PDB file of N, CA and C in Angstrom:
ATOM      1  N   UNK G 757       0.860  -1.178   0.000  1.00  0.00           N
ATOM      2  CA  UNK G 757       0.000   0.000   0.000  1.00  0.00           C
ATOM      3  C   UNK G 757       0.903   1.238   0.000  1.00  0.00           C
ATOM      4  N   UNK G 758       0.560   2.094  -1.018  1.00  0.00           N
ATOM      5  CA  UNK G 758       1.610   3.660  -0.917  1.00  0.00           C
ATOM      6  C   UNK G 758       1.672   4.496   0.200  1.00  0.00           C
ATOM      7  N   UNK G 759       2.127   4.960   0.570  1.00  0.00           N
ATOM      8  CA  UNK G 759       2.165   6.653   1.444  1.00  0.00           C
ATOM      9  C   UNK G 759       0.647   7.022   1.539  1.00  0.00           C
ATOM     10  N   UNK G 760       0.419   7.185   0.381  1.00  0.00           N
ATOM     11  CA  UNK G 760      -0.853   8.177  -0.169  1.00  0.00           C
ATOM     12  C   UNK G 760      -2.080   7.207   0.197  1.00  0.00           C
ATOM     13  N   UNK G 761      -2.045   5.974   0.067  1.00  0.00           N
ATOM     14  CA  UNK G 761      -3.351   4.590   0.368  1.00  0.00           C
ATOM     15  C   UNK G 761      -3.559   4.582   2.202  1.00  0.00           C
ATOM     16  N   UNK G 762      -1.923   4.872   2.603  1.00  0.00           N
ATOM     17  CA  UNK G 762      -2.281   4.947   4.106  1.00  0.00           C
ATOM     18  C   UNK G 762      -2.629   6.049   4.676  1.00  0.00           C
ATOM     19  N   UNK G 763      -2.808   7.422   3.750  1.00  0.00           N
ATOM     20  CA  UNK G 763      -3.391   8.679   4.036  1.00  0.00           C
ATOM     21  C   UNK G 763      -4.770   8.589   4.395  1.00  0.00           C
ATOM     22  N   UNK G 764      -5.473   7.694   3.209  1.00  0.00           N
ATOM     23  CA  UNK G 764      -6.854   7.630   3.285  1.00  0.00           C
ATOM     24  C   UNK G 764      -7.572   6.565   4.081  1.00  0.00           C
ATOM     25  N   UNK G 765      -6.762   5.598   4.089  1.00  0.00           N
ATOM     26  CA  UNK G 765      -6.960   4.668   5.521  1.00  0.00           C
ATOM     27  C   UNK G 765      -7.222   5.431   6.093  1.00  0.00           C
ATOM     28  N   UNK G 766      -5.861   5.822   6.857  1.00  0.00           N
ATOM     29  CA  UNK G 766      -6.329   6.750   8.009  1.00  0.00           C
ATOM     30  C   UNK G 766      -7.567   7.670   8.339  1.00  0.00           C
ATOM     31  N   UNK G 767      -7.663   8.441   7.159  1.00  0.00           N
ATOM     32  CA  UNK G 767      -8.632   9.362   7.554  1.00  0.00           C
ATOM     33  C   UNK G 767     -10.247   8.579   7.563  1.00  0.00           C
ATOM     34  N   UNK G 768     -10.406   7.283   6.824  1.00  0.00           N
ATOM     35  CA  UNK G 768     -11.157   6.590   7.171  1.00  0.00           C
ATOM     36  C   UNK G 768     -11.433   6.612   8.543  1.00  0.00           C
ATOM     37  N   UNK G 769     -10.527   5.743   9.412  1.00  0.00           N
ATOM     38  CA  UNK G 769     -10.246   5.267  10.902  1.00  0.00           C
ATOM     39  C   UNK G 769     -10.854   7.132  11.204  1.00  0.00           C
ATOM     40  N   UNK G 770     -10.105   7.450  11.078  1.00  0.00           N
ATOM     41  CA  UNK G 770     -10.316   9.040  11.813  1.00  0.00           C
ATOM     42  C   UNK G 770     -11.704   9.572  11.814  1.00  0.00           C
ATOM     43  N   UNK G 771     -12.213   9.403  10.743  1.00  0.00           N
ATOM     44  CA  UNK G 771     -13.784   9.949  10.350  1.00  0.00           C
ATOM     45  C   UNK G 771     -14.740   8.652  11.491  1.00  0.00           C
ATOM     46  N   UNK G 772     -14.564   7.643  10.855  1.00  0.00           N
ATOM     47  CA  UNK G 772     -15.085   6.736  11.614  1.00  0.00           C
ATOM     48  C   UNK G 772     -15.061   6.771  13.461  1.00  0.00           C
ATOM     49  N   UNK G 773     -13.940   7.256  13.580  1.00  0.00           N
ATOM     50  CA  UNK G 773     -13.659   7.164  14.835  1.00  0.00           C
ATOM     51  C   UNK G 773     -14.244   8.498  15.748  1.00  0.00           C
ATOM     52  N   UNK G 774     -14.347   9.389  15.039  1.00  0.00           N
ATOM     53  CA  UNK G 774     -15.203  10.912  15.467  1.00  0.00           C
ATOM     54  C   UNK G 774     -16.758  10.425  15.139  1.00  0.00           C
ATOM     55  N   UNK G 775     -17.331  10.399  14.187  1.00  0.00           N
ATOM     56  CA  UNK G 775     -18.508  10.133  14.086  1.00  0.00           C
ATOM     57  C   UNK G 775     -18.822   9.130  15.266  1.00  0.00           C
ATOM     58  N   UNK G 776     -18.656   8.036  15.223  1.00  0.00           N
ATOM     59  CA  UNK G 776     -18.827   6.861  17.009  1.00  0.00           C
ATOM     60  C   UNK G 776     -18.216   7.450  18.059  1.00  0.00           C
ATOM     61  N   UNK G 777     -17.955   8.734  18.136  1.00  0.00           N
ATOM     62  CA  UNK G 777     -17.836   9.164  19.727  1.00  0.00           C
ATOM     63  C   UNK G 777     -16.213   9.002  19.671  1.00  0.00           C
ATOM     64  N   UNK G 778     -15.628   8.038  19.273  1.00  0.00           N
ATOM     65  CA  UNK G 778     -14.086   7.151  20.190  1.00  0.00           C
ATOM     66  C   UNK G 778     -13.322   8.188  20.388  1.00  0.00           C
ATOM     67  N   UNK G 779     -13.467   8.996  21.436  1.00  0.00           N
ATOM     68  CA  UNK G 779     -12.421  10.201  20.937  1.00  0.00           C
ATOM     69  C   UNK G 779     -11.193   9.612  21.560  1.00  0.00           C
ATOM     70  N   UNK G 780     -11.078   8.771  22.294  1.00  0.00           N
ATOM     71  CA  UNK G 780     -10.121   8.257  22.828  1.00  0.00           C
ATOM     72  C   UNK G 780      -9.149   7.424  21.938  1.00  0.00           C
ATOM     73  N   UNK G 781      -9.681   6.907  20.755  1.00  0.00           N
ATOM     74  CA  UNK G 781      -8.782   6.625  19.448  1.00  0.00           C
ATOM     75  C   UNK G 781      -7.986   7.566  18.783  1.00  0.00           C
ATOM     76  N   UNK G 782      -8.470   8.850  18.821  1.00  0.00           N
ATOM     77  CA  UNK G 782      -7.590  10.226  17.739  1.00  0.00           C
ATOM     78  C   UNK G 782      -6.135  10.262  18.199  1.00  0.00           C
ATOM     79  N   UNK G 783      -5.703   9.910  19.718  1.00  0.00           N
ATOM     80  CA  UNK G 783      -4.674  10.116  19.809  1.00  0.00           C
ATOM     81  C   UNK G 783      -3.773   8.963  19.001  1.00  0.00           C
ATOM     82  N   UNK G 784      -4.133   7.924  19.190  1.00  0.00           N
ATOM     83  CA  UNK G 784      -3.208   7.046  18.762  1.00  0.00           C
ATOM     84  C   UNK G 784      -3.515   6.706  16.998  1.00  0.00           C
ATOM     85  N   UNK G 785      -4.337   7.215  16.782  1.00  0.00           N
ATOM     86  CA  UNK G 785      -4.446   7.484  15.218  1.00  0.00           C
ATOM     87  C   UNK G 785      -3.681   8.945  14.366  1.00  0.00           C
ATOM     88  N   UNK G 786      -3.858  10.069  15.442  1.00  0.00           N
ATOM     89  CA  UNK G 786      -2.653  11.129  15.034  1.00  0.00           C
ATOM     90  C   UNK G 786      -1.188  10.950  15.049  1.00  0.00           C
ATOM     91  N   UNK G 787      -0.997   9.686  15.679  1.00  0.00           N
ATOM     92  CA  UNK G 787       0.523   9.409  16.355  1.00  0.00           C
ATOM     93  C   UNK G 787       0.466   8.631  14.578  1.00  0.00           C
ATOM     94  N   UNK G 788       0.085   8.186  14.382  1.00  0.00           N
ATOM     95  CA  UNK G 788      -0.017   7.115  13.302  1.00  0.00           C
ATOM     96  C   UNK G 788       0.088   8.173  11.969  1.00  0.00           C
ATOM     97  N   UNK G 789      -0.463   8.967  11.770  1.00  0.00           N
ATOM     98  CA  UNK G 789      -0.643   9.650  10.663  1.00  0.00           C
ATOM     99  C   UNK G 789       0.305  10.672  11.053  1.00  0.00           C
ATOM    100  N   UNK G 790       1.200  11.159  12.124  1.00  0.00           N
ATOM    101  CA  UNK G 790       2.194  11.600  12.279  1.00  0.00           C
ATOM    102  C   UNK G 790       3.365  11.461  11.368  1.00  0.00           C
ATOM    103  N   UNK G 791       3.614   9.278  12.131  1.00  0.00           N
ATOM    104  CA  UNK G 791       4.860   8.503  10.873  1.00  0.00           C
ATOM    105  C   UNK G 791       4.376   8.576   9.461  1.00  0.00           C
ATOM    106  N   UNK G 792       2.916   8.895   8.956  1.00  0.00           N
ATOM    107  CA  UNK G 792       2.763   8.118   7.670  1.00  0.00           C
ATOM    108  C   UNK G 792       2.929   9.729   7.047  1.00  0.00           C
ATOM    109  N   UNK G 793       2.820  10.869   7.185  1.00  0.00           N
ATOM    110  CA  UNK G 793       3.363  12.523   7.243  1.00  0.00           C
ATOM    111  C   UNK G 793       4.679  12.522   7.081  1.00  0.00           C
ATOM    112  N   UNK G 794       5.536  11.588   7.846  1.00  0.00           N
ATOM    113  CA  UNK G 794       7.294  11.766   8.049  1.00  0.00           C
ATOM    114  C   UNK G 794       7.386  11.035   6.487  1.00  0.00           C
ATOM    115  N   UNK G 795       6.639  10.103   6.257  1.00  0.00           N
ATOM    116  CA  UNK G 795       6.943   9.134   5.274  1.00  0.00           C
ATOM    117  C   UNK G 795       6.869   9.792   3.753  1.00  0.00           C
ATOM    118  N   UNK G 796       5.969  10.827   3.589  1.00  0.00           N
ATOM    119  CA  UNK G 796       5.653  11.696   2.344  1.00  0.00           C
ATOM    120  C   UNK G 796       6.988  12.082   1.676  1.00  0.00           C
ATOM    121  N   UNK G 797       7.223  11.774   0.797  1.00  0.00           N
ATOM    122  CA  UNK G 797       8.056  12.027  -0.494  1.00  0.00           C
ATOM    123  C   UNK G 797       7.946  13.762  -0.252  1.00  0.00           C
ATOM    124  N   UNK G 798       9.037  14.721  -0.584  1.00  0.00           N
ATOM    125  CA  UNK G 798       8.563  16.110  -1.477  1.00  0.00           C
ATOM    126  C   UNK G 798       7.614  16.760  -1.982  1.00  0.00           C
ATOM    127  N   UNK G 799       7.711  15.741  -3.024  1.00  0.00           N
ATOM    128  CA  UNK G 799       6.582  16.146  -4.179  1.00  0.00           C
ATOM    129  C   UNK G 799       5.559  14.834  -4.101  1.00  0.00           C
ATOM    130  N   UNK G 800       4.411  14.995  -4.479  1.00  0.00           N
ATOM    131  CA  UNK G 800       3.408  13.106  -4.903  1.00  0.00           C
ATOM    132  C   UNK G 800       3.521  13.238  -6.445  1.00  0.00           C
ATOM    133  N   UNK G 801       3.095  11.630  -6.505  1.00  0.00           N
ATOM    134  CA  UNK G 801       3.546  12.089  -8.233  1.00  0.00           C
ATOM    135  C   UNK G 801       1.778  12.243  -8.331  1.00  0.00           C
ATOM    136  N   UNK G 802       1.748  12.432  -9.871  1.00  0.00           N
ATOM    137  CA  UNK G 802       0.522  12.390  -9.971  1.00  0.00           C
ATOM    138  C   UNK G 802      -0.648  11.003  -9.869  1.00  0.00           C
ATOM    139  N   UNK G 803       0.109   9.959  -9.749  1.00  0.00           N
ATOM    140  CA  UNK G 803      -0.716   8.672  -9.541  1.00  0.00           C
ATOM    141  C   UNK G 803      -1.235   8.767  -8.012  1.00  0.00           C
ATOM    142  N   UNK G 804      -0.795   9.918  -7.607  1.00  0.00           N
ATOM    143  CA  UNK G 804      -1.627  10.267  -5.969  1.00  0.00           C
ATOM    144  C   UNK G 804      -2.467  11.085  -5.632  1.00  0.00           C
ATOM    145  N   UNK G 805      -2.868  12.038  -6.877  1.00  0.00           N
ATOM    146  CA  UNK G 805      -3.404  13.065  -6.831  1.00  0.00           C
ATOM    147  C   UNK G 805      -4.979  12.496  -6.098  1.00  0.00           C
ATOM    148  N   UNK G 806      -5.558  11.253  -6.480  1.00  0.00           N
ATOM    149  CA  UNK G 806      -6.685  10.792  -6.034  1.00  0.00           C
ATOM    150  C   UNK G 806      -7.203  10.766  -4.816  1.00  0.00           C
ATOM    151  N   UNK G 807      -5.590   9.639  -4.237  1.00  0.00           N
ATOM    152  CA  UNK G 807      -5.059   9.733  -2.874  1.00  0.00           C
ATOM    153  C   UNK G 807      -5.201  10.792  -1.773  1.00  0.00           C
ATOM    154  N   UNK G 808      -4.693  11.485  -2.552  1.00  0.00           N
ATOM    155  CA  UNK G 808      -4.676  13.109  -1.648  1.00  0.00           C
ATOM    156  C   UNK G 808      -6.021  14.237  -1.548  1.00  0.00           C
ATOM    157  N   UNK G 809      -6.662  13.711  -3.046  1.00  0.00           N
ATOM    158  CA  UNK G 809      -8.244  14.747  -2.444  1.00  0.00           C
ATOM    159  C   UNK G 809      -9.081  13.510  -1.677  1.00  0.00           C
ATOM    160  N   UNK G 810      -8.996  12.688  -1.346  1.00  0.00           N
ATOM    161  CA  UNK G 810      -9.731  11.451  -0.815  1.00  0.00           C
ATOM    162  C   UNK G 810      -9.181  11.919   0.744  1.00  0.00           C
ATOM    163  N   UNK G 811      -8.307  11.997   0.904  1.00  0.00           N
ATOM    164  CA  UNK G 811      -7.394  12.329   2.433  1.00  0.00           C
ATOM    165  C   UNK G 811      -8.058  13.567   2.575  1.00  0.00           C
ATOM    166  N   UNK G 812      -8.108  14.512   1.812  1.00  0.00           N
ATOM    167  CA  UNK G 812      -8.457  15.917   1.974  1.00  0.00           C
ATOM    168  C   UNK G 812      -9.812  15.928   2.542  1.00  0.00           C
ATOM    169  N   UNK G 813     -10.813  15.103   1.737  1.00  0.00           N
ATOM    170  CA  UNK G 813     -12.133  15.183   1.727  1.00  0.00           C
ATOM    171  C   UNK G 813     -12.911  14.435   3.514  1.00  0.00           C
ATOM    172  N   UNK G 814     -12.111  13.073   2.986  1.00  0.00           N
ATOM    173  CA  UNK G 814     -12.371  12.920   4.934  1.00  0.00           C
ATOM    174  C   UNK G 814     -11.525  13.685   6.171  1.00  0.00           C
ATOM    175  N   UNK G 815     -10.590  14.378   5.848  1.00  0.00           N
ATOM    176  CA  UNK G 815      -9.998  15.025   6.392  1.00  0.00           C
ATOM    177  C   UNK G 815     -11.153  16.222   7.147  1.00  0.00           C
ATOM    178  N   UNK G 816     -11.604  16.900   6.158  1.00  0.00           N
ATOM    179  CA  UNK G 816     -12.684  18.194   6.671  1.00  0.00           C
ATOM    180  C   UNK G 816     -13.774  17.610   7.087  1.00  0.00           C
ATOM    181  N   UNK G 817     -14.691  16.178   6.857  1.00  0.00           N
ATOM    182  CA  UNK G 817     -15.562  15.717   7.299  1.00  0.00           C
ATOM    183  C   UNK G 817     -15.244  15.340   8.706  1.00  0.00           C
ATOM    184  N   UNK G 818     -14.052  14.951   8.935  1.00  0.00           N
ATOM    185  CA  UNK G 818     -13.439  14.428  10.410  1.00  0.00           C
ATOM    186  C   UNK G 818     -13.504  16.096  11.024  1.00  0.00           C
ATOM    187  N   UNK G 819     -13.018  16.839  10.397  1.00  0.00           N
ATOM    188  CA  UNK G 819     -12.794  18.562  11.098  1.00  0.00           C
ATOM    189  C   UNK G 819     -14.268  18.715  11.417  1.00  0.00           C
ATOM    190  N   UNK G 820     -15.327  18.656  10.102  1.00  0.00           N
ATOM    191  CA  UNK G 820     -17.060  19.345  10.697  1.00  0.00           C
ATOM    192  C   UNK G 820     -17.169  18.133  11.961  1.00  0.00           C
ATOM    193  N   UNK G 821     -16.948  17.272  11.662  1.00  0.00           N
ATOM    194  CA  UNK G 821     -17.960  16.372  13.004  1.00  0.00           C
ATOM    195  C   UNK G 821     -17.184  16.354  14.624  1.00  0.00           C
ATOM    196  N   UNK G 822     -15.747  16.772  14.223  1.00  0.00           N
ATOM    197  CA  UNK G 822     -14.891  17.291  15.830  1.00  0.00           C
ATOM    198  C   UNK G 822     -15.689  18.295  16.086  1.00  0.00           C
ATOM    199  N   UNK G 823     -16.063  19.627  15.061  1.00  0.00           N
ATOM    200  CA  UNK G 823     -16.684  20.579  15.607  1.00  0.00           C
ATOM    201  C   UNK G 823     -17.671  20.759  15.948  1.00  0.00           C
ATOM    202  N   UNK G 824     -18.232  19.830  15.689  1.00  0.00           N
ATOM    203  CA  UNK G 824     -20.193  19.550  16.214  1.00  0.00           C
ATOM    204  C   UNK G 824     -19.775  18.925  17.689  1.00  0.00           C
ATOM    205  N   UNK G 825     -19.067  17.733  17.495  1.00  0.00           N
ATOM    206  CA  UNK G 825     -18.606  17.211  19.356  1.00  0.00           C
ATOM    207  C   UNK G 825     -18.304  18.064  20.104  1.00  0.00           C
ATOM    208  N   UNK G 826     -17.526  18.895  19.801  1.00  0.00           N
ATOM    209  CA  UNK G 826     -17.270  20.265  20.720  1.00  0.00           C
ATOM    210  C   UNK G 826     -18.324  21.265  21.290  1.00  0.00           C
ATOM    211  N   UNK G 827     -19.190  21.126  20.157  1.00  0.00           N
ATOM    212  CA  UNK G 827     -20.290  22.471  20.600  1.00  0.00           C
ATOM    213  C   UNK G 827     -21.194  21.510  21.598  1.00  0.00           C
ATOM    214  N   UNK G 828     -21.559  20.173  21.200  1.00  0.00           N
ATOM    215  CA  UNK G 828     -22.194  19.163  21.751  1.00  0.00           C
ATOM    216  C   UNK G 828     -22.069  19.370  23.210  1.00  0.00           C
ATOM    217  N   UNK G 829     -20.829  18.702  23.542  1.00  0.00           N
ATOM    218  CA  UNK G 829     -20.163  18.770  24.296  1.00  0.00           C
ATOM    219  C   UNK G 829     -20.095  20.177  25.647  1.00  0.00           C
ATOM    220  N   UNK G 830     -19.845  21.853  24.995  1.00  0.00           N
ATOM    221  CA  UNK G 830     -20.009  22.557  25.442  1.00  0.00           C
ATOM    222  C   UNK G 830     -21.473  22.669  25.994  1.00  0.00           C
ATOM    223  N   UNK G 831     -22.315  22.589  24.953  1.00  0.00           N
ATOM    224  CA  UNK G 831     -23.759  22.462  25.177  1.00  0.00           C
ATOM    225  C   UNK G 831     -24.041  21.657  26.689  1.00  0.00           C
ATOM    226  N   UNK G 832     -23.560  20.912  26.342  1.00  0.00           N
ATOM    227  CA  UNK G 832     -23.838  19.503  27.384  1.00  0.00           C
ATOM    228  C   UNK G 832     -23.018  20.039  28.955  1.00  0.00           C
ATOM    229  N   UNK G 833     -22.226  20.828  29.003  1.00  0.00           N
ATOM    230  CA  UNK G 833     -21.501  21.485  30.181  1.00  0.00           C
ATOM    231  C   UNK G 833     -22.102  22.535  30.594  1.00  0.00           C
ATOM    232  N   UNK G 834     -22.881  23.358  30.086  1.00  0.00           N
ATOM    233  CA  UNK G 834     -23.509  24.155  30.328  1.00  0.00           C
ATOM    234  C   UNK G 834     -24.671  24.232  30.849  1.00  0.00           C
ATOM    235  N   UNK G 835     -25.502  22.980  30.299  1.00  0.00           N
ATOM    236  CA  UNK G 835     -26.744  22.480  30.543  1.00  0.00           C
ATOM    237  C   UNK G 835     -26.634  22.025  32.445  1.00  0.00           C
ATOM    238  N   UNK G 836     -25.469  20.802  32.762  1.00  0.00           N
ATOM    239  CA  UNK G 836     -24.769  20.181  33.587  1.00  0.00           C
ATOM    240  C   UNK G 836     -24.725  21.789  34.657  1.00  0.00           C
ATOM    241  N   UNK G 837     -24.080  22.870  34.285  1.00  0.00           N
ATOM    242  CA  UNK G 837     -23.657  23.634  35.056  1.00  0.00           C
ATOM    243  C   UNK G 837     -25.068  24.162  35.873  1.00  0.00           C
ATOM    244  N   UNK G 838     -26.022  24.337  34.674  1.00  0.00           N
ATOM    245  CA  UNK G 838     -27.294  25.324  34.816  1.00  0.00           C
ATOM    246  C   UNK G 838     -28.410  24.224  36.078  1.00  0.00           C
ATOM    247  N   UNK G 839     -28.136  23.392  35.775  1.00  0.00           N
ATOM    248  CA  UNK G 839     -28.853  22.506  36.524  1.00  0.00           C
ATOM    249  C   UNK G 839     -28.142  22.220  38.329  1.00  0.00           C
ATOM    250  N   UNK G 840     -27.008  22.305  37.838  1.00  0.00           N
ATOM    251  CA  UNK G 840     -26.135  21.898  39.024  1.00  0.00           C
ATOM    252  C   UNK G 840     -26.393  23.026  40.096  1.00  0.00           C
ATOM    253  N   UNK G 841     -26.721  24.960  39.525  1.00  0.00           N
ATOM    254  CA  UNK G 841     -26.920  25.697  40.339  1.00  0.00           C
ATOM    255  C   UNK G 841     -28.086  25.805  40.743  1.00  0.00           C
ATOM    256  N   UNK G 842     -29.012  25.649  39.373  1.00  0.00           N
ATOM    257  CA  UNK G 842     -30.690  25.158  40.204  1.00  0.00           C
ATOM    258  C   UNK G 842     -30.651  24.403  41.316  1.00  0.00           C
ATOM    259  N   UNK G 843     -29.999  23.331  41.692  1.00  0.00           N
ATOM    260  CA  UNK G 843     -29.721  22.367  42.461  1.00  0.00           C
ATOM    261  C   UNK G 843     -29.445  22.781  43.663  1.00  0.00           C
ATOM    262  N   UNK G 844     -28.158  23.433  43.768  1.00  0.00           N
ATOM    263  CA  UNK G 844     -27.403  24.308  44.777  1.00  0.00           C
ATOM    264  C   UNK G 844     -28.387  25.308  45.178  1.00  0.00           C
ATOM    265  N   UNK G 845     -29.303  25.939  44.681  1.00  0.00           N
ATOM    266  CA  UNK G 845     -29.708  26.936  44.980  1.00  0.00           C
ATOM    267  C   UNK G 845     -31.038  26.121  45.850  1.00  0.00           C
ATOM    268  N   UNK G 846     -31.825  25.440  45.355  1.00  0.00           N
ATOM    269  CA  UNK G 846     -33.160  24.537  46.278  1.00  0.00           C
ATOM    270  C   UNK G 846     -32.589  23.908  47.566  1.00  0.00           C
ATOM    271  N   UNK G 847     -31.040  23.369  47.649  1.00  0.00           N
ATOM    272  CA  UNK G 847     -30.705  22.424  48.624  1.00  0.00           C
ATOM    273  C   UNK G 847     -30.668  23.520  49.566  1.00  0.00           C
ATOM    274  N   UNK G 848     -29.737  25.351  48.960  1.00  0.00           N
ATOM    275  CA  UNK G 848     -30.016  26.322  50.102  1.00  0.00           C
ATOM    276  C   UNK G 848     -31.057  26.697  50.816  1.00  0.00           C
ATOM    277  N   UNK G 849     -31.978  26.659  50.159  1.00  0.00           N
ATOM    278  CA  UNK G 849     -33.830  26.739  50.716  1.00  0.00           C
ATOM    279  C   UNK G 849     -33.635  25.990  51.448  1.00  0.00           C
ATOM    280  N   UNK G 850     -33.127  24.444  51.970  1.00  0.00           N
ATOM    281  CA  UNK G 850     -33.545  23.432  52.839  1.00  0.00           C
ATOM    282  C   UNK G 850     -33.312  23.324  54.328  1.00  0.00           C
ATOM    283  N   UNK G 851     -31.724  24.249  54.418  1.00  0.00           N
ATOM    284  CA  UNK G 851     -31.138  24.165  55.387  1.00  0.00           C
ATOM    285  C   UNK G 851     -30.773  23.014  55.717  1.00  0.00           C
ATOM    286  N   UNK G 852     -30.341  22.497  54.571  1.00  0.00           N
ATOM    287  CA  UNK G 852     -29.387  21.093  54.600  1.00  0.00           C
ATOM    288  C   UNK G 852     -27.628  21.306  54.255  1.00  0.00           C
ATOM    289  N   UNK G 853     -26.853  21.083  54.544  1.00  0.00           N
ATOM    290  CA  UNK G 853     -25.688  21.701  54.336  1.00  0.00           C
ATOM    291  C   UNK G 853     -25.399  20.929  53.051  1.00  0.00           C
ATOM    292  N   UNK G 854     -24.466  21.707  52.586  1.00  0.00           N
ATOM    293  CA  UNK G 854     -23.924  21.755  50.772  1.00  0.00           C
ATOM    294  C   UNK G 854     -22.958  20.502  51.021  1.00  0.00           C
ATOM    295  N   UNK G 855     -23.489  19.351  50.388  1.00  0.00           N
ATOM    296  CA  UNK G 855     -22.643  18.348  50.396  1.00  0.00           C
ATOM    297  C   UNK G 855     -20.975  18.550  49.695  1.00  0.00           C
ATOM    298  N   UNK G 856     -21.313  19.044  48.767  1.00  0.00           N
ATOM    299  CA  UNK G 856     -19.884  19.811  48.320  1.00  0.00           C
ATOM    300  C   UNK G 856     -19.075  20.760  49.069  1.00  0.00           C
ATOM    301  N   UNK G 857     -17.683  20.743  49.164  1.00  0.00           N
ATOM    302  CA  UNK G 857     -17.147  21.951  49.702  1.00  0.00           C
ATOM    303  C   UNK G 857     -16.490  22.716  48.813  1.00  0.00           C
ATOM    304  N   UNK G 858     -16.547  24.015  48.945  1.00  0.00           N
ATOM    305  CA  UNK G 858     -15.943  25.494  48.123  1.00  0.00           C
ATOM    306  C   UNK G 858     -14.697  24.998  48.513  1.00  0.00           C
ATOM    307  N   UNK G 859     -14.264  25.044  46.888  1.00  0.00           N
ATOM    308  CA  UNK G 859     -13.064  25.008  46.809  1.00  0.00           C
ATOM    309  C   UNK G 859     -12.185  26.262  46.337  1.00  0.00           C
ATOM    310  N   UNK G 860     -11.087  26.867  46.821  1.00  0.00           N
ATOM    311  CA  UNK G 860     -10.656  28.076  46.179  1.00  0.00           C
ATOM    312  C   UNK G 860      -8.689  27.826  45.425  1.00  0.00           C
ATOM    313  N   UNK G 861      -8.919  28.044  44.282  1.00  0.00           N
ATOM    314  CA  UNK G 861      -7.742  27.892  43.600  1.00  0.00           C
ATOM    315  C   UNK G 861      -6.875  29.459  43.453  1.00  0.00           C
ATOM    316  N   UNK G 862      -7.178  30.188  44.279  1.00  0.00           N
ATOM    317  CA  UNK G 862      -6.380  31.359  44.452  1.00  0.00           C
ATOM    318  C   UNK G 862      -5.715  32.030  46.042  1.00  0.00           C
ATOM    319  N   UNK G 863      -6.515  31.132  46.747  1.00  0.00           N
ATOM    320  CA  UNK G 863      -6.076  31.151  48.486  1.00  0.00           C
ATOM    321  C   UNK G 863      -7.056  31.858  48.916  1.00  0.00           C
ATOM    322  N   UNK G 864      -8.250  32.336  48.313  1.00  0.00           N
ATOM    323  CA  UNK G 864      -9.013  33.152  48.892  1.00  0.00           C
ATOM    324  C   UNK G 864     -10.591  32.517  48.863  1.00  0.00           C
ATOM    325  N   UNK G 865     -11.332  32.245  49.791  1.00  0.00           N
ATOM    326  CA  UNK G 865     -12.308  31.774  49.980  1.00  0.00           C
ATOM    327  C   UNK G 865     -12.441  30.459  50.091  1.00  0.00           C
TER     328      UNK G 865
END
């Protein structure tokens, strides 16, 4: 298989692997497409040109669907946060003490 055949593998694995969540695969699939990057010739000849918009093309499909996980994701922390102070705020009504303790990462409070 060429340089250029294990480009698009990869970005297979890569697309595949963002779309099913695995985000825990990207690392060891970037490490991978790292060596197969070191491995690139200069120039491609043109029997790769295929190769390379095929890499390109799942390449940005892997980029839109990281960026949807992210907003997802943010979404999903925010939601988590908004609820967590609704929460905090009813348990204060109870006069039950805050099972959590304030934590302060500056020495103050």
């Amino acid at each position: 298989m060429s340089v250029f055949a294990l480009l698009v593998a990869l970005g297979r694995e890569e697309h595949a692997a963002v779309t099913d969540g695995r985000w825990d695969d990207l690392a060891e699939l970037n490490a991978r497409r790292e060596q197969v990057l070191a491995a690139l010739p200069a120039s491609a000849p043109p029997e790769a040109l295929a190769d390379l918009r095929e890499a390109m093309r799942l390449q940005a499909l892997s980029a839109a669907a990281l960026k949807q996980g992210l907003a997802d994701t943010a979404s999903e922390l925010r939601r988590v946060g908004t609820t967590r102070t609704a929460v905090a705020g009813y348990a204060a009504g109870t006069g039950v003490a805050s099972a959590r303790p304030r934590v302060s990462f500056n020495g103050v409070g």
